[in-house]
Short mmCIF file of C-alpha atoms and ligand atoms in Angstrom, two decimals:
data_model
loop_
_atom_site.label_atom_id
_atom_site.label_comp_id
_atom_site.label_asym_id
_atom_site.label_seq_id
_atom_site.Cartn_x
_atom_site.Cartn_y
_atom_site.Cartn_z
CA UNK N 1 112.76 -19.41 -24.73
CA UNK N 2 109.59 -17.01 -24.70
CA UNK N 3 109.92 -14.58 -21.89
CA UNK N 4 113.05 -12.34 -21.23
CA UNK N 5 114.15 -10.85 -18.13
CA UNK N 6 117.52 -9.98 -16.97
CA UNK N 7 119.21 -13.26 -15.90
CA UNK N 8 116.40 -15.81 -16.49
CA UNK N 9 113.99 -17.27 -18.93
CA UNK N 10 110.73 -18.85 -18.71
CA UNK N 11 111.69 -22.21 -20.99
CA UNK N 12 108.09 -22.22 -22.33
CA UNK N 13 108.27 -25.73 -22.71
CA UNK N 14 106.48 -28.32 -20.60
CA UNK N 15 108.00 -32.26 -20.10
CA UNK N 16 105.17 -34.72 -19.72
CA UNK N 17 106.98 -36.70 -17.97
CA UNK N 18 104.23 -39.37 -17.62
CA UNK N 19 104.01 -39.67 -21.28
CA UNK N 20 107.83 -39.76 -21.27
CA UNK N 21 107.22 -43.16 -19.36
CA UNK N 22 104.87 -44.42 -21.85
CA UNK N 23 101.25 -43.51 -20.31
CA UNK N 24 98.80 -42.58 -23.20
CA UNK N 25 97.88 -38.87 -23.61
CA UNK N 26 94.30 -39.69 -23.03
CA UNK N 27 94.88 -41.63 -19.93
CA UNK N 28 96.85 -38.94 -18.47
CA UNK N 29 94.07 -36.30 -19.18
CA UNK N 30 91.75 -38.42 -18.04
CA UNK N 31 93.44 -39.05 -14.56
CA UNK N 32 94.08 -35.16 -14.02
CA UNK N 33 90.46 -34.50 -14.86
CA UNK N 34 89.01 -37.29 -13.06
CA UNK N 35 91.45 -36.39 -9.82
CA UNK N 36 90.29 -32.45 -10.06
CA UNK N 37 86.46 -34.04 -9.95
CA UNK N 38 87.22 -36.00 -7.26
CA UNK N 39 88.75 -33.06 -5.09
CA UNK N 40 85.56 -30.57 -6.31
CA UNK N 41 82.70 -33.06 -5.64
CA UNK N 42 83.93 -36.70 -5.45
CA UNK N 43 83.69 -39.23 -2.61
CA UNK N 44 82.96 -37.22 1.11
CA UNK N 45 85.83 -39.12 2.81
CA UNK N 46 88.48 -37.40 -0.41
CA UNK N 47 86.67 -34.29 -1.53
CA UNK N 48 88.44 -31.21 0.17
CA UNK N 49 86.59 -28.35 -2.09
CA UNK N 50 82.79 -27.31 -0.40
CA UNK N 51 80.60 -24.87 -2.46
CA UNK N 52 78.96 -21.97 -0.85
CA UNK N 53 75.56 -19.92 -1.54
CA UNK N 54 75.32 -18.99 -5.28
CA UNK N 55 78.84 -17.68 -5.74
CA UNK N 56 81.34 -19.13 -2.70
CA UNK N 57 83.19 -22.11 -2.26
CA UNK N 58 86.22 -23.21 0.09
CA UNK N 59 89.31 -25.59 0.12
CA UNK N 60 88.62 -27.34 3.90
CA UNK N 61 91.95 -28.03 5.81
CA UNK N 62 90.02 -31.76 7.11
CA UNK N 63 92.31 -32.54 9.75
CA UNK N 64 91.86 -29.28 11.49
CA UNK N 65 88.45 -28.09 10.30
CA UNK N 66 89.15 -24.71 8.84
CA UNK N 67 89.69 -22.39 6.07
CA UNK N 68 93.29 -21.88 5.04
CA UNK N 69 94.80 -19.04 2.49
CA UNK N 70 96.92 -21.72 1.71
CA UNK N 71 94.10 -23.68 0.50
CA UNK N 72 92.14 -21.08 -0.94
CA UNK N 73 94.98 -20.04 -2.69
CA UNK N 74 96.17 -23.19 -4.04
CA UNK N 75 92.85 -24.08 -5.34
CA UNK N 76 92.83 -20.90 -7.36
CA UNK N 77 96.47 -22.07 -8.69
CA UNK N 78 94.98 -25.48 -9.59
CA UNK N 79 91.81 -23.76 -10.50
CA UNK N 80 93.08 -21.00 -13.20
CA UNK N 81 95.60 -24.12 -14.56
CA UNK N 82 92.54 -26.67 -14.75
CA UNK N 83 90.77 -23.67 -16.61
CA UNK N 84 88.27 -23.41 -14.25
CA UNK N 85 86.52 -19.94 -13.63
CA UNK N 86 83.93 -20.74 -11.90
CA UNK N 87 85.51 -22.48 -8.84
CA UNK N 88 88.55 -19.63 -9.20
CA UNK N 89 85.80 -17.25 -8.60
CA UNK N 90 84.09 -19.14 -6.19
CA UNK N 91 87.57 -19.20 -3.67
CA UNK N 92 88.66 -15.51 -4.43
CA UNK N 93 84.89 -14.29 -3.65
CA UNK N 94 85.18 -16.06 -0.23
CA UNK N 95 88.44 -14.92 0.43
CA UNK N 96 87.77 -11.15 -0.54
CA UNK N 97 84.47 -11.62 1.68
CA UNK N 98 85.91 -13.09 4.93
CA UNK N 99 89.74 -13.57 4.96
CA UNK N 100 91.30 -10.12 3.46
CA UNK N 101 92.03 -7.08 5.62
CA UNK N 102 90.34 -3.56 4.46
CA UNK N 103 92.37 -1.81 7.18
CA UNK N 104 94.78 -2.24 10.19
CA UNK N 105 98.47 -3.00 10.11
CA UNK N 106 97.59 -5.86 8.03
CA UNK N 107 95.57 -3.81 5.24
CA UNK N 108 95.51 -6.01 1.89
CA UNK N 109 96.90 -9.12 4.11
CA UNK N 110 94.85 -12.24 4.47
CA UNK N 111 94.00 -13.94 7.59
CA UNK N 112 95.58 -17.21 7.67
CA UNK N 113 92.84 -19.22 8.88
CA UNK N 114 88.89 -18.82 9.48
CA UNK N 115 85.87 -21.12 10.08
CA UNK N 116 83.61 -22.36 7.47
CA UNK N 117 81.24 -19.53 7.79
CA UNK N 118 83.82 -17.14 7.35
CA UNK N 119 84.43 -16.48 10.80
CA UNK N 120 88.46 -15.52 11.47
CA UNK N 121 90.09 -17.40 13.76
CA UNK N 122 93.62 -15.28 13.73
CA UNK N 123 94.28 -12.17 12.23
CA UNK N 124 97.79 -12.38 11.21
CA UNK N 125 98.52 -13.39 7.93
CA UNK N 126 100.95 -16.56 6.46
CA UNK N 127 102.90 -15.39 3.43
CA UNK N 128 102.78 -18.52 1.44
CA UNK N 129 98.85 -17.57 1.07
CA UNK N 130 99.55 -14.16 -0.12
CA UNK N 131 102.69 -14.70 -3.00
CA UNK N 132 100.01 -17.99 -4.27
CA UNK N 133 97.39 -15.95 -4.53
CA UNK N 134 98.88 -12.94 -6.40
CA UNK N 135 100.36 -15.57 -9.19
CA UNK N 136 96.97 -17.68 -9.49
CA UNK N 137 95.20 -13.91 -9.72
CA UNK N 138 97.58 -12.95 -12.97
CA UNK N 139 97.44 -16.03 -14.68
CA UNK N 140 93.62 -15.32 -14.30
CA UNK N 141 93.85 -12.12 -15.85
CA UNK N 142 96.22 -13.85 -18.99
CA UNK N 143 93.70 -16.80 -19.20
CA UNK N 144 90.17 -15.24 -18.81
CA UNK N 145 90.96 -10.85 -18.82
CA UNK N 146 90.26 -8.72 -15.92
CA UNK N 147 86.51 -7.71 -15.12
CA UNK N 148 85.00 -5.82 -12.71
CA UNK N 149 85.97 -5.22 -8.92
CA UNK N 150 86.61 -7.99 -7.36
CA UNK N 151 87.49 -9.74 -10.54
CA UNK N 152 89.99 -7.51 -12.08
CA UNK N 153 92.45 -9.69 -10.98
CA UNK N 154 95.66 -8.25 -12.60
CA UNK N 155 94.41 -5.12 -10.36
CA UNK N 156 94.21 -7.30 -6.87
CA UNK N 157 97.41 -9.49 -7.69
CA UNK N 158 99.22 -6.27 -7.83
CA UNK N 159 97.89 -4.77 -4.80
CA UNK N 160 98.43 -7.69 -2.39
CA UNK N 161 102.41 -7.77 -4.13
CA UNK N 162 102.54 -4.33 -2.92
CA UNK N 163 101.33 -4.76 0.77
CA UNK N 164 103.90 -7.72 0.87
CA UNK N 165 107.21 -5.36 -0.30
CA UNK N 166 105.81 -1.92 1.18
CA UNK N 167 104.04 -2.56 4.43
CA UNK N 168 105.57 -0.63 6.77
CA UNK N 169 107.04 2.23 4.98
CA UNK N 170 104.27 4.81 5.44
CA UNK N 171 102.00 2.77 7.32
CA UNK N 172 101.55 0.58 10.28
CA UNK N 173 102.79 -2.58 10.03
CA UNK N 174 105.17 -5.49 8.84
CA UNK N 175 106.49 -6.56 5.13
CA UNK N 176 106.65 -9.83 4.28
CA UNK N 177 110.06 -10.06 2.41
CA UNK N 178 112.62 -9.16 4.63
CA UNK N 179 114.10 -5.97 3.41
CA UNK N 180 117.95 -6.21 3.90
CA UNK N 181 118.32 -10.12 2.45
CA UNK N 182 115.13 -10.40 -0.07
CA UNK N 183 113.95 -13.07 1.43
CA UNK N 184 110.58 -14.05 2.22
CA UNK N 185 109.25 -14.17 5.99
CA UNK N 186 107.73 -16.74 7.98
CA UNK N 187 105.01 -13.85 9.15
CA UNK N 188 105.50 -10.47 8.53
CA UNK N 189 106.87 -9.96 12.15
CA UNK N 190 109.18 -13.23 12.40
CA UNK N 191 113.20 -12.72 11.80
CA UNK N 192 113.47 -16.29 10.54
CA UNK N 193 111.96 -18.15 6.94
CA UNK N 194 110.36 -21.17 6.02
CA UNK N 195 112.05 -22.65 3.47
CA UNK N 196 108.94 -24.15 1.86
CA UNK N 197 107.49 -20.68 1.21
CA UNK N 198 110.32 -20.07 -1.67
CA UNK N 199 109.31 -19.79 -4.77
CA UNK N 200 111.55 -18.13 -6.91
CA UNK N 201 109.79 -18.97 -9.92
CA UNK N 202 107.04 -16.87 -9.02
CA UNK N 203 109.53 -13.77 -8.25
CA UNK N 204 110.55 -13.77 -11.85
CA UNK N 205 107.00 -13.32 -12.93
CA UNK N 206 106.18 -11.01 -10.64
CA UNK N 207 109.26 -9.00 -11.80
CA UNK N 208 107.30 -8.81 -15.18
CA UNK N 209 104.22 -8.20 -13.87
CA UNK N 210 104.26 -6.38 -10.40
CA UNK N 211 104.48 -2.39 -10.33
CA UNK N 212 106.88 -1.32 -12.56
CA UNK N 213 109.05 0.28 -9.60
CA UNK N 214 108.82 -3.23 -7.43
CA UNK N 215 110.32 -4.84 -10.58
CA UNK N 216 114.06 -5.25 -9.65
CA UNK N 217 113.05 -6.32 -6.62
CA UNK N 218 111.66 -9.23 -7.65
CA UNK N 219 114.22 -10.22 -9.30
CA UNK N 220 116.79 -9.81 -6.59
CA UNK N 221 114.11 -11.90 -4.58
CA UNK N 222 114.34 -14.52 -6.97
CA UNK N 223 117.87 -14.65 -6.88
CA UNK N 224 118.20 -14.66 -3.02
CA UNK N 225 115.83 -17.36 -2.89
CA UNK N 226 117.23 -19.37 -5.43
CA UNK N 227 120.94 -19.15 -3.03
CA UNK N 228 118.89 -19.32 0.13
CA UNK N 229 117.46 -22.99 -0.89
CA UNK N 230 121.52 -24.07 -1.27
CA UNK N 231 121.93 -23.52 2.22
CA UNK N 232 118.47 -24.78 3.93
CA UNK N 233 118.69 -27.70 1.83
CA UNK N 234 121.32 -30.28 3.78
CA UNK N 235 124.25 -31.19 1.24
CA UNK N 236 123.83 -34.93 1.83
CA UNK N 237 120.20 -35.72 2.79
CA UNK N 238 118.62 -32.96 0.49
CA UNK N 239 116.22 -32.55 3.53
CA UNK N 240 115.46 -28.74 4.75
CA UNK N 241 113.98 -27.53 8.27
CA UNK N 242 110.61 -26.63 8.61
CA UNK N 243 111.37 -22.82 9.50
CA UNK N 244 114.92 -22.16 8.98
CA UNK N 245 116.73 -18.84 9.86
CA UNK N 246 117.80 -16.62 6.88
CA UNK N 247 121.41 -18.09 6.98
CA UNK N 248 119.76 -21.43 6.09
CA UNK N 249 120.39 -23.22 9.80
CA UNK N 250 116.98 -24.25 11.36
CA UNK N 251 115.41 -21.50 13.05
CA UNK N 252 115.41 -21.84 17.42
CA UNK N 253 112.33 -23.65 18.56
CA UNK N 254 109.08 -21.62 18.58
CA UNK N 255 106.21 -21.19 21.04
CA UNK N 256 104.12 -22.57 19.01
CA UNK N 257 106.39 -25.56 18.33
CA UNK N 258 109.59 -27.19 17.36
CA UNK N 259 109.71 -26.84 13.44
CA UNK N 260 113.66 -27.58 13.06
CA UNK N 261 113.00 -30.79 11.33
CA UNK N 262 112.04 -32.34 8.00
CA UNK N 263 108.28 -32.59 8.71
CA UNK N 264 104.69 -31.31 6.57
CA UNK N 265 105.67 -27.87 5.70
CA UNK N 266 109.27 -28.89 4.09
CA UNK N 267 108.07 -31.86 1.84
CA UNK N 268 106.71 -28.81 -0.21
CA UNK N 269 110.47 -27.99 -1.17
CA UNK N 270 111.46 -30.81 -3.26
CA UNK N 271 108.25 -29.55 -5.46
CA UNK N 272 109.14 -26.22 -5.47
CA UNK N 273 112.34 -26.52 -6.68
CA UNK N 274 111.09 -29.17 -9.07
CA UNK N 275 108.94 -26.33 -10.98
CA UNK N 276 111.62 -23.47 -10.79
CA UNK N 277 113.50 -26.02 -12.80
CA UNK N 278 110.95 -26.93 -15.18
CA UNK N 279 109.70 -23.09 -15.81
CA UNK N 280 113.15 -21.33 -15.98
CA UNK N 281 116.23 -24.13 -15.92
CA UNK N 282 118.42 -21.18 -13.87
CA UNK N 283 120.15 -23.05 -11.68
CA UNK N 284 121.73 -26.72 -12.01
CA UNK N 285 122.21 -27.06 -8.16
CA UNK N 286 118.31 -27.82 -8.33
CA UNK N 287 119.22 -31.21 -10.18
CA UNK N 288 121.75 -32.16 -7.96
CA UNK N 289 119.53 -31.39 -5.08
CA UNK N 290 116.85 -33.16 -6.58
CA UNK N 291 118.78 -36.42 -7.13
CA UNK N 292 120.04 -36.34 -3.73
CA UNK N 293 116.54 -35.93 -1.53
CA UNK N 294 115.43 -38.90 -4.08
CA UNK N 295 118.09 -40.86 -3.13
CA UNK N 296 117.26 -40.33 0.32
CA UNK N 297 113.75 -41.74 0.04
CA UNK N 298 114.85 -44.06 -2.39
CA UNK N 299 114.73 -47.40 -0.33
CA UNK N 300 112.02 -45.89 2.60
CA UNK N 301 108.81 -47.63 2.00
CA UNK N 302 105.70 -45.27 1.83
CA UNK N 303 104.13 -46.12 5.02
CA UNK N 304 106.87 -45.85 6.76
CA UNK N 305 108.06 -42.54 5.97
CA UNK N 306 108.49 -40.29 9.29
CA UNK N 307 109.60 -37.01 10.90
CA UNK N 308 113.55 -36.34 10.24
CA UNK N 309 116.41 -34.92 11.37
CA UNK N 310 117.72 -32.84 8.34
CA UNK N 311 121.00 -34.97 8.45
CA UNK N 312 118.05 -38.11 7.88
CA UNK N 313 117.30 -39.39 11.28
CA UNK N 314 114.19 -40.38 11.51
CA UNK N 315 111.92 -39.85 14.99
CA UNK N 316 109.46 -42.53 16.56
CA UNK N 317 106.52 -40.45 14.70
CA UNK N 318 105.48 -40.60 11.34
CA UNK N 319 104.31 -38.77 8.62
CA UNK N 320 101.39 -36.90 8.93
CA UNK N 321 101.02 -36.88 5.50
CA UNK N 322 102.77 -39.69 3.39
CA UNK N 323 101.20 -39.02 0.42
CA UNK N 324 101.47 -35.68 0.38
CA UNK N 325 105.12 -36.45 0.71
CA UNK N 326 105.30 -39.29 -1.93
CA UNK N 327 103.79 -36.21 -3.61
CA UNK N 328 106.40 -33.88 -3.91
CA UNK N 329 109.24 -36.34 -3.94
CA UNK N 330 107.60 -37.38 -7.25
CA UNK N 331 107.46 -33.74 -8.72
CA UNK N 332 111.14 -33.71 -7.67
CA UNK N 333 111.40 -35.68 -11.08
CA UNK N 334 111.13 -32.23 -12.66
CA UNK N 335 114.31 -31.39 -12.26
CA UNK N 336 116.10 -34.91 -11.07
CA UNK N 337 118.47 -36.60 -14.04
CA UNK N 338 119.17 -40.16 -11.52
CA UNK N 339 118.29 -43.44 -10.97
CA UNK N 340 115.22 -42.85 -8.77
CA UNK N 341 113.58 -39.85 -11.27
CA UNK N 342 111.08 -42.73 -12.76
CA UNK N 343 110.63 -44.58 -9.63
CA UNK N 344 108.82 -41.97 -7.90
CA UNK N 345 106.77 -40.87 -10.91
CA UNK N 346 105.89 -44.06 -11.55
CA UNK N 347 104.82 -45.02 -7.92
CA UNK N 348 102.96 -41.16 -7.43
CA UNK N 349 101.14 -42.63 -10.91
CA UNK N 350 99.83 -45.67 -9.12
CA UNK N 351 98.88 -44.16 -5.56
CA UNK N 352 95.48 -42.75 -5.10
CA UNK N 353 94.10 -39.83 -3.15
CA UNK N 354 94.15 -39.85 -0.16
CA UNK N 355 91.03 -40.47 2.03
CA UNK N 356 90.00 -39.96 5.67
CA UNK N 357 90.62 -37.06 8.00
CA UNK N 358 94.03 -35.69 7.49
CA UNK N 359 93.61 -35.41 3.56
CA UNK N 360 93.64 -31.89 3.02
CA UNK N 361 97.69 -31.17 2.60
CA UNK N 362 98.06 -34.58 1.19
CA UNK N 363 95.55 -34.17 -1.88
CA UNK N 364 96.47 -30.46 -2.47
CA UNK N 365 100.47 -31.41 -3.27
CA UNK N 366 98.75 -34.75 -5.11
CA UNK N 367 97.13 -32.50 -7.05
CA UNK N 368 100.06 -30.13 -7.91
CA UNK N 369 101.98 -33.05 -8.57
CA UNK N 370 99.90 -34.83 -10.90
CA UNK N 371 99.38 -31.40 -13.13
CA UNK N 372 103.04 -30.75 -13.07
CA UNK N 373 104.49 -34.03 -14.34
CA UNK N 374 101.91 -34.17 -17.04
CA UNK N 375 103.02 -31.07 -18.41
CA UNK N 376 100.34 -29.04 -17.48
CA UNK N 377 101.70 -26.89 -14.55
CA UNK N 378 102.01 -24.30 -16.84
CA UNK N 379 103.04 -19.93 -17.30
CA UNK N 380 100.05 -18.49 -18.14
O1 LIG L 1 101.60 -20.08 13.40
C1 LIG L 1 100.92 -19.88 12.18
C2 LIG L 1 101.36 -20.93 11.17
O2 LIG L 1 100.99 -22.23 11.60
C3 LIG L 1 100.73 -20.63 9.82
O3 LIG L 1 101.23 -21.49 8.85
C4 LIG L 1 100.28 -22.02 7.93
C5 LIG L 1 99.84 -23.38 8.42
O4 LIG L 1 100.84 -24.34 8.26
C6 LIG L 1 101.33 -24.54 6.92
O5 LIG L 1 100.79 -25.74 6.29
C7 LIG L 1 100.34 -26.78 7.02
C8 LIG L 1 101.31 -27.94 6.90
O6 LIG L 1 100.86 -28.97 7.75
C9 LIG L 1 99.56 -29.47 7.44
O7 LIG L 1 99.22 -30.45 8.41
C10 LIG L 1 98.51 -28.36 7.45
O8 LIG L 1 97.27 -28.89 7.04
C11 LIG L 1 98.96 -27.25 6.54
O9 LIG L 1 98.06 -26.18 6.56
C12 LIG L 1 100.96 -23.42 5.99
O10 LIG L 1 101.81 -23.47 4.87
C13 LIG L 1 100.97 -22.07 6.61
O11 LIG L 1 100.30 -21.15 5.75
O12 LIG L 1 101.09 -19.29 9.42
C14 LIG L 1 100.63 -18.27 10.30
C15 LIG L 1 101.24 -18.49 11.65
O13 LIG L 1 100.78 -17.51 12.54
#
């Protein structure tokens, strides 16, 4: 055990569960290297990272031709674990430039999407961007030190943490954790979750590294996550809702869609819950859980996986993005003690990247995947 906070520890210790199944060290480096190549600069049809001007560079959601914070935020996760400053850099200077508000009700927010010259398409900001930045910005600070303005990224991690518990209180505006339950929004306005967007293993470090006063919070944030995920997550199929309401039941069809099935944004659970287990074994529901959304993929073949029902009935329509799926039910191996653990890590091992239009999601959660069950997902 290496870090201590009240109630959990970071295990400090990383499975490789690849190696576990008998793939050599240097193969295994060699695949995450050669995959994080491919994404930066590799084939046009897979690469999903595009440099710009001397010192910019964006993750490109393919299927719909924009700029996510998801993306720009996830490839400063994958960047800072992959140890690569330059491409971190690259993403946070773009998304200082064009994506973060300076003022307005959503001051130190992100907008959620823009073109590929920076352009904003919507103002309003999607939480899942904000809490991955702030982590991928303080492991930068522990891997590389803080440097100047906009690169003092200890500085910037804690100011985005702050807009996302205070917003509201002496301003204009929204928070993004919902202050009676600790849980975390689906936008800053929204009454309702997304069950995908909990990550309580980022709460706990954030409860170390956050503003001293937001410190508790955090922690009751990771604990209210960690019992939220019991009851989005359906107790035989494992499968959760897209947005889900903060009682766990799937949240009332939207404007902008019905989101009350298993579809893109809720494959991202499974992985999720896959790393809380690996970083800070707190709760043994998470293997359980893990064993059972396994099981219930078990026997479905890859190319036929679909949109579901959360009690597992599948819809005329399929995946959008079956890799990206395959994905996280592989990472799900993190914390999953059954029969199907090594079948999906083994079959993630011998799937490639995705190509083609819709890549973006799919190669993103590859890429999480493949640095998480090689150990290297890693508390920094
Ligand atoms: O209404 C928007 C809402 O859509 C937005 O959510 C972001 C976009 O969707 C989520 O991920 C997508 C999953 O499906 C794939 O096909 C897409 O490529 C992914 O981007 C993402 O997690 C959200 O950040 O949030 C703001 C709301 O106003």
């Amino acid at each position: 055990m290496t870090t201590a906070s009240k109630g959990a520890y970071h295990t400090g210790v990383y499975r490789n569960v690849f190696s576990e199944l008998g793939y050599e060290d240097n193969v295994i480096q060699e695949k995450l290297e050669r995959t994080w190549a491919e994404l930066l600069n590799g084939d046009p049809d897979v690469r999903i990272y595009y440099p710009m001007g001397d010192d910019m560079g964006y993750f490109l959601d393919t299927g719909n031709t924009d700029v996510r914070t998801e993306g720009m935020s996830y490839g400063m996760m994958m960047a800072v674990q992959m140890n690569d400053k330059n491409i971190f850099d690259r993403l946070w200077t773009f998304s200082k430039r064009f994506m973060q508000h300076t003022e307005g009700r959503y001051k130190d927010y992100f907008a959620w999407h823009c073109k590929t010259d920076g352009t904003r398409i919507s103002q309003g900001p999607a939480p899942d961007g904000e809490e991955f930045y702030a982590l991928a910005l303080f492991f930068a600070s522990s891997r590389w030190g803080d440097g100047p303005e906009p690169y003092d990224y200890s500085v910037q991690a804690r100011q985005i943490l702050r807009a996302c518990v205070h917003k509201g209180e002496e301003d204009e505006g929204d928070p993004m954790w919902d202050p009676a339950t600790k849980l975390i929004k689906f936008v800053p306005e929204s009454p309702f979750s997304d069950p995908s967007y909990h990550l309580p293993h980022f709460y706990e470090l954030f409860a170390e590294r956050a503003d001293e006063k937001d410190r508790s919070f955090w922690k009751e944030a990771a604990a209210a996550s960690r019992a939220y995920l019991h009851t989005a997550c359906h107790p035989e199929t494992g499968l959760s809702p897209e947005y889900a309401n903060y009682d766990g039941t799937p949240a009332p069809v939207q404007r902008h869609g019905d989101y009350r099935h298993f579809f893109s944004d809720a494959y991202r659970v499974a992985a999720n819950i896959g790393l809380d287990w690996e970083w800070f074994r707190a709760d043994p529901w998470q293997v359980e859980q893990s064993n059972r959304l396994q099981a219930f993929f078990r026997d479905i073949d890859v190319a036929d996986y679909r949109r579901y029902t959360i009690e597992g009935q599948p819809f005329d329509e399929p995946a959008l993005h079956p890799i990206g799926l395959l994905a996280t039910n592989a990472m799900a191996s993190l914390a999953a003690d059954g029969p199907d653990a090594e079948h999906f890590a083994r079959l993630f091992w011998n799937t490639p990247l995705r190509d083609g239009v819709r890549r973006y999601y799919d190669n993103c959660l590859y890429m999480f995947s493949l640095l998480a069950l090689s150990g290297q997902y890693r508390v920094y």
